[in-house]
Amino acid sequence: MVTANQLQAYLPLVLLILVGYLLLIRPARKRARATAQLQSALSPGDEVMLSSGLFATVVDVTDEVATVELGPGTVVRVHRGAVTQIIVDRTPDSEPVDDEVREARETPHGDNPEAS
């Protein structure tokens, strides 16, 4: 027969396993599922970021291989798993810009009012 003292002895271990599951295993599974879904949704014309940090345009997708164009005339084959993000096209108006950056963009390079 199990006594209350024996149950109390196992309580910290059970809590540790539960917290480990909630903080480590569950989020990792969610990320893996999201990545697999992203990689299965690849289609020609998508702008993507590869795991190496390179940006490319998908030209063709087969079972496990994606053919991507890094630049004009530079086409490479990569494993589908190398694609980490599909880049959503952002217009310049949607980009958050603070006033200092906006002024720097609008000021011609030769005109520096502080240099005079």
XYZ file of N, CA and C in Angstrom:
348
model
N 0.837 -1.177 0.000
C 0.000 0.000 0.000
C 0.890 1.251 0.000
N 0.495 2.254 -0.766
C 1.260 3.482 -0.893
C 0.778 4.461 0.170
N 1.743 5.015 0.900
C 1.389 5.966 1.950
C 1.493 7.390 1.424
N 0.976 8.327 2.200
C 1.014 9.737 1.827
C 2.444 10.249 1.764
N 3.333 9.758 2.627
C 4.737 10.178 2.612
C 5.432 9.748 1.314
N 5.099 8.567 0.829
C 5.700 8.098 -0.415
C 5.213 8.939 -1.600
N 3.949 9.314 -1.589
C 3.418 10.168 -2.654
C 4.064 11.546 -2.620
N 4.281 12.076 -1.434
C 4.919 13.381 -1.306
C 6.367 13.335 -1.791
N 7.007 12.195 -1.670
C 8.384 12.055 -2.131
C 8.462 12.128 -3.660
N 7.443 11.638 -4.352
C 7.438 11.647 -5.816
C 6.883 12.930 -6.408
N 6.230 13.752 -5.610
C 5.609 14.979 -6.099
C 6.601 15.937 -6.771
N 7.788 16.225 -6.197
C 8.734 17.113 -6.893
C 9.188 16.562 -8.244
N 9.376 15.256 -8.332
C 9.788 14.644 -9.595
C 8.691 14.789 -10.654
N 7.456 14.554 -10.258
C 6.333 14.692 -11.185
C 6.193 16.145 -11.644
N 6.333 17.085 -10.724
C 6.249 18.499 -11.085
C 7.383 18.904 -12.020
N 8.572 18.405 -11.779
C 9.717 18.716 -12.635
C 9.489 18.203 -14.059
N 8.968 17.010 -14.184
C 8.679 16.447 -15.507
C 7.587 17.258 -16.200
N 6.566 17.651 -15.465
C 5.477 18.443 -16.035
C 5.970 19.810 -16.515
N 6.771 20.475 -15.709
C 7.316 21.786 -16.087
C 8.251 21.639 -17.288
N 9.075 20.597 -17.296
C 9.958 20.345 -18.438
C 9.170 20.151 -19.721
N 8.075 19.434 -19.640
C 7.243 19.226 -20.819
C 6.646 20.548 -21.298
N 6.110 21.315 -20.359
C 5.443 22.564 -20.740
C 6.416 23.617 -21.264
N 7.643 23.661 -20.749
C 8.601 24.698 -21.145
C 9.532 24.288 -22.277
N 9.784 23.006 -22.445
C 10.771 22.577 -23.440
C 10.176 21.767 -24.583
N 9.516 20.698 -24.276
C 9.083 19.759 -25.311
C 7.928 20.320 -26.135
N 6.932 20.870 -25.492
C 5.764 21.372 -26.209
C 6.105 22.511 -27.180
N 6.857 23.548 -26.762
C 7.214 24.608 -27.721
C 8.090 24.095 -28.874
N 8.968 23.148 -28.584
C 9.818 22.600 -29.646
C 8.973 21.863 -30.683
N 7.984 21.132 -30.229
C 7.087 20.443 -31.168
C 6.294 21.435 -32.015
N 5.852 22.531 -31.387
C 5.117 23.560 -32.134
C 5.989 24.171 -33.221
N 7.249 24.493 -32.868
C 8.169 25.069 -33.858
C 8.443 24.089 -34.981
N 8.641 22.824 -34.641
C 8.910 21.814 -35.665
C 7.712 21.652 -36.598
N 6.525 21.672 -36.042
C 5.315 21.554 -36.853
C 5.163 22.759 -37.772
N 5.437 23.957 -37.242
C 5.326 25.177 -38.052
C 6.367 25.181 -39.172
N 7.583 24.733 -38.872
C 8.639 24.682 -39.890
C 8.291 23.671 -40.976
N 7.789 22.513 -40.592
C 7.400 21.502 -41.583
C 6.274 22.018 -42.463
N 5.329 22.728 -41.864
C 4.226 23.292 -42.640
C 4.734 24.350 -43.612
N 5.664 25.186 -43.170
C 6.246 26.223 -44.020
C 6.980 25.592 -45.201
N 7.765 24.552 -44.922
C 8.543 23.928 -45.983
C 7.676 23.167 -46.969
N 6.542 22.672 -46.522
C 5.651 21.978 -47.455
C 4.851 22.964 -48.299
N 4.780 24.217 -47.857
C 4.022 25.236 -48.585
C 4.865 25.983 -49.612
N 6.113 25.579 -49.810
C 6.979 26.263 -50.773
C 6.417 26.148 -52.180
N 6.484 27.239 -52.915
C 6.053 27.221 -54.310
C 6.951 28.163 -55.107
N 7.083 27.922 -56.400
C 7.913 28.791 -57.228
C 7.468 30.246 -57.128
N 8.458 31.137 -57.024
C 8.187 32.558 -56.916
C 8.273 33.081 -55.491
N 8.285 32.192 -54.507
C 8.379 32.627 -53.107
C 9.761 33.181 -52.817
N 9.804 34.285 -52.090
C 11.068 34.818 -51.579
C 11.319 34.114 -50.250
N 12.502 33.529 -50.077
C 12.786 32.755 -48.869
C 14.123 33.152 -48.270
N 14.287 32.829 -46.981
C 15.584 32.951 -46.332
C 16.039 31.545 -45.991
N 17.265 31.233 -46.365
C 17.827 29.921 -46.088
C 18.480 29.918 -44.712
N 18.751 28.723 -44.194
C 19.347 28.609 -42.866
C 20.731 29.243 -42.804
N 21.374 29.434 -43.934
C 22.688 30.083 -43.981
C 22.577 31.607 -43.922
N 21.341 32.124 -44.014
C 21.138 33.564 -43.987
C 21.020 34.178 -45.370
N 21.142 33.372 -46.402
C 21.015 33.875 -47.769
C 19.548 34.035 -48.139
N 19.263 35.068 -48.907
C 17.915 35.295 -49.407
C 17.865 34.832 -50.856
N 16.778 34.189 -51.239
C 16.671 33.633 -52.580
C 15.212 33.598 -53.014
N 15.028 33.315 -54.301
C 13.699 33.141 -54.877
C 13.563 31.693 -55.320
N 12.485 31.047 -54.927
C 12.266 29.644 -55.289
C 11.936 29.568 -56.774
N 12.671 28.708 -57.484
C 12.445 28.509 -58.912
C 11.637 27.235 -59.142
N 11.992 26.152 -58.415
C 11.332 24.870 -58.588
C 11.406 24.102 -57.273
N 10.399 23.273 -57.020
C 10.380 22.458 -55.815
C 10.044 21.028 -56.203
N 10.897 20.086 -55.773
C 10.600 18.663 -55.954
C 10.448 18.056 -54.564
N 10.511 16.732 -54.462
C 10.253 16.059 -53.185
C 11.031 16.661 -52.024
N 12.328 16.563 -52.055
C 13.162 17.053 -50.946
C 14.105 18.179 -51.350
N 14.076 18.573 -52.617
C 15.021 19.566 -53.122
C 14.275 20.781 -53.654
N 14.777 21.947 -53.295
C 14.246 23.195 -53.833
C 15.345 23.845 -54.660
N 15.012 24.276 -55.848
C 15.948 25.013 -56.677
C 15.653 26.483 -56.464
N 16.684 27.224 -56.020
C 16.490 28.638 -55.702
C 17.477 29.487 -56.484
N 17.068 30.716 -56.752
C 17.920 31.666 -57.452
C 18.393 32.707 -56.443
N 19.702 32.744 -56.216
C 20.284 33.683 -55.258
C 20.407 35.074 -55.854
N 20.671 35.145 -57.131
C 20.809 36.395 -57.856
C 20.610 36.085 -59.320
N 20.616 37.095 -60.157
C 20.434 36.843 -61.589
C 21.474 35.860 -62.118
N 21.000 34.722 -62.588
C 21.883 33.720 -63.172
C 22.552 32.790 -62.167
N 22.318 32.954 -60.881
C 22.933 32.096 -59.863
C 21.842 31.216 -59.263
N 21.726 30.007 -59.802
C 20.704 29.065 -59.367
C 21.386 27.911 -58.652
N 20.897 27.573 -57.457
C 21.459 26.464 -56.676
C 20.342 25.558 -56.211
N 20.713 24.318 -55.911
C 19.772 23.349 -55.348
C 20.048 23.240 -53.862
N 19.010 23.301 -53.056
C 19.151 23.163 -51.601
C 18.110 22.168 -51.103
N 18.407 21.577 -49.963
C 17.426 20.702 -49.321
C 16.277 21.555 -48.818
N 15.101 21.026 -48.890
C 13.914 21.761 -48.453
C 14.051 22.219 -46.999
N 14.776 21.463 -46.188
C 14.982 21.804 -44.793
C 15.838 23.036 -44.579
N 16.536 23.493 -45.623
C 17.379 24.682 -45.502
C 16.555 25.969 -45.526
N 15.297 25.869 -45.910
C 14.437 27.049 -45.950
C 13.875 27.282 -44.552
N 14.186 28.447 -43.984
C 13.730 28.734 -42.625
C 12.601 29.752 -42.578
N 12.474 30.586 -43.595
C 11.416 31.604 -43.610
C 10.967 31.866 -45.028
N 9.682 32.152 -45.169
C 9.177 32.709 -46.417
C 9.027 34.198 -46.153
N 9.674 34.995 -46.965
C 9.704 36.436 -46.761
C 8.449 37.054 -47.353
N 7.742 37.805 -46.531
C 6.558 38.526 -46.979
C 7.032 39.852 -47.546
N 6.590 40.169 -48.739
C 7.012 41.405 -49.391
C 6.515 42.594 -48.589
N 7.429 43.488 -48.208
C 7.076 44.697 -47.455
C 7.271 45.905 -48.341
N 6.285 46.746 -48.357
C 6.422 47.992 -49.102
C 7.170 48.991 -48.235
N 7.850 49.961 -48.821
C 8.589 50.943 -48.026
C 7.696 51.723 -47.065
N 6.413 51.908 -47.403
C 5.511 52.658 -46.526
C 5.181 51.890 -45.256
N 5.245 50.553 -45.295
C 4.878 49.767 -44.119
C 6.032 49.622 -43.141
N 7.201 50.028 -43.543
C 8.384 49.907 -42.692
C 8.381 51.005 -41.631
N 8.497 50.622 -40.355
C 8.523 51.656 -39.323
C 9.834 52.428 -39.381
N 9.721 53.736 -39.473
C 10.899 54.587 -39.592
C 10.777 55.708 -38.579
N 11.836 55.916 -37.793
C 11.770 57.033 -36.860
C 12.214 58.312 -37.567
N 12.007 59.454 -36.927
C 12.262 60.760 -37.554
C 13.715 60.941 -37.967
N 14.650 60.465 -37.162
C 16.071 60.637 -37.460
C 16.460 59.905 -38.740
N 15.944 58.678 -38.918
C 16.231 57.907 -40.127
C 15.591 58.583 -41.334
N 14.368 59.076 -41.166
C 13.666 59.742 -42.268
C 14.443 60.973 -42.737
N 14.959 61.769 -41.780
C 15.742 62.951 -42.133
C 17.025 62.565 -42.861
N 17.670 61.506 -42.432
C 18.913 61.066 -43.078
C 18.639 60.634 -44.510
N 17.479 60.004 -44.736
C 17.136 59.577 -46.095
C 16.830 60.767 -46.991
N 16.219 61.792 -46.418
C 15.800 62.945 -47.223
C 16.933 63.927 -47.460
N 17.970 63.928 -46.627
C 19.085 64.855 -46.766
C 20.060 64.321 -47.808
N 20.383 65.103 -48.850
C 21.378 64.666 -49.827
C 22.734 64.460 -49.132
N 23.526 63.554 -49.649
C 24.792 63.187 -49.012
C 25.773 64.341 -48.919
N 25.729 65.261 -49.845
C 26.664 66.386 -49.807
C 26.249 67.490 -48.857
N 24.988 67.517 -48.452
C 24.496 68.570 -47.589
C 24.478 68.102 -46.142
N 25.441 68.516 -45.389
C 25.469 68.207 -43.975
C 25.444 69.545 -43.239
N 24.286 69.945 -42.678
C 24.183 71.259 -42.068
C 25.104 71.431 -40.863
N 25.478 70.377 -40.191
C 26.347 70.490 -39.030
C 27.811 70.688 -39.415
N 28.173 70.308 -40.650
C 29.565 70.403 -41.089
C 29.957 71.822 -41.452
N 29.003 72.693 -41.726
C 29.308 74.073 -42.153
C 29.736 74.930 -41.016
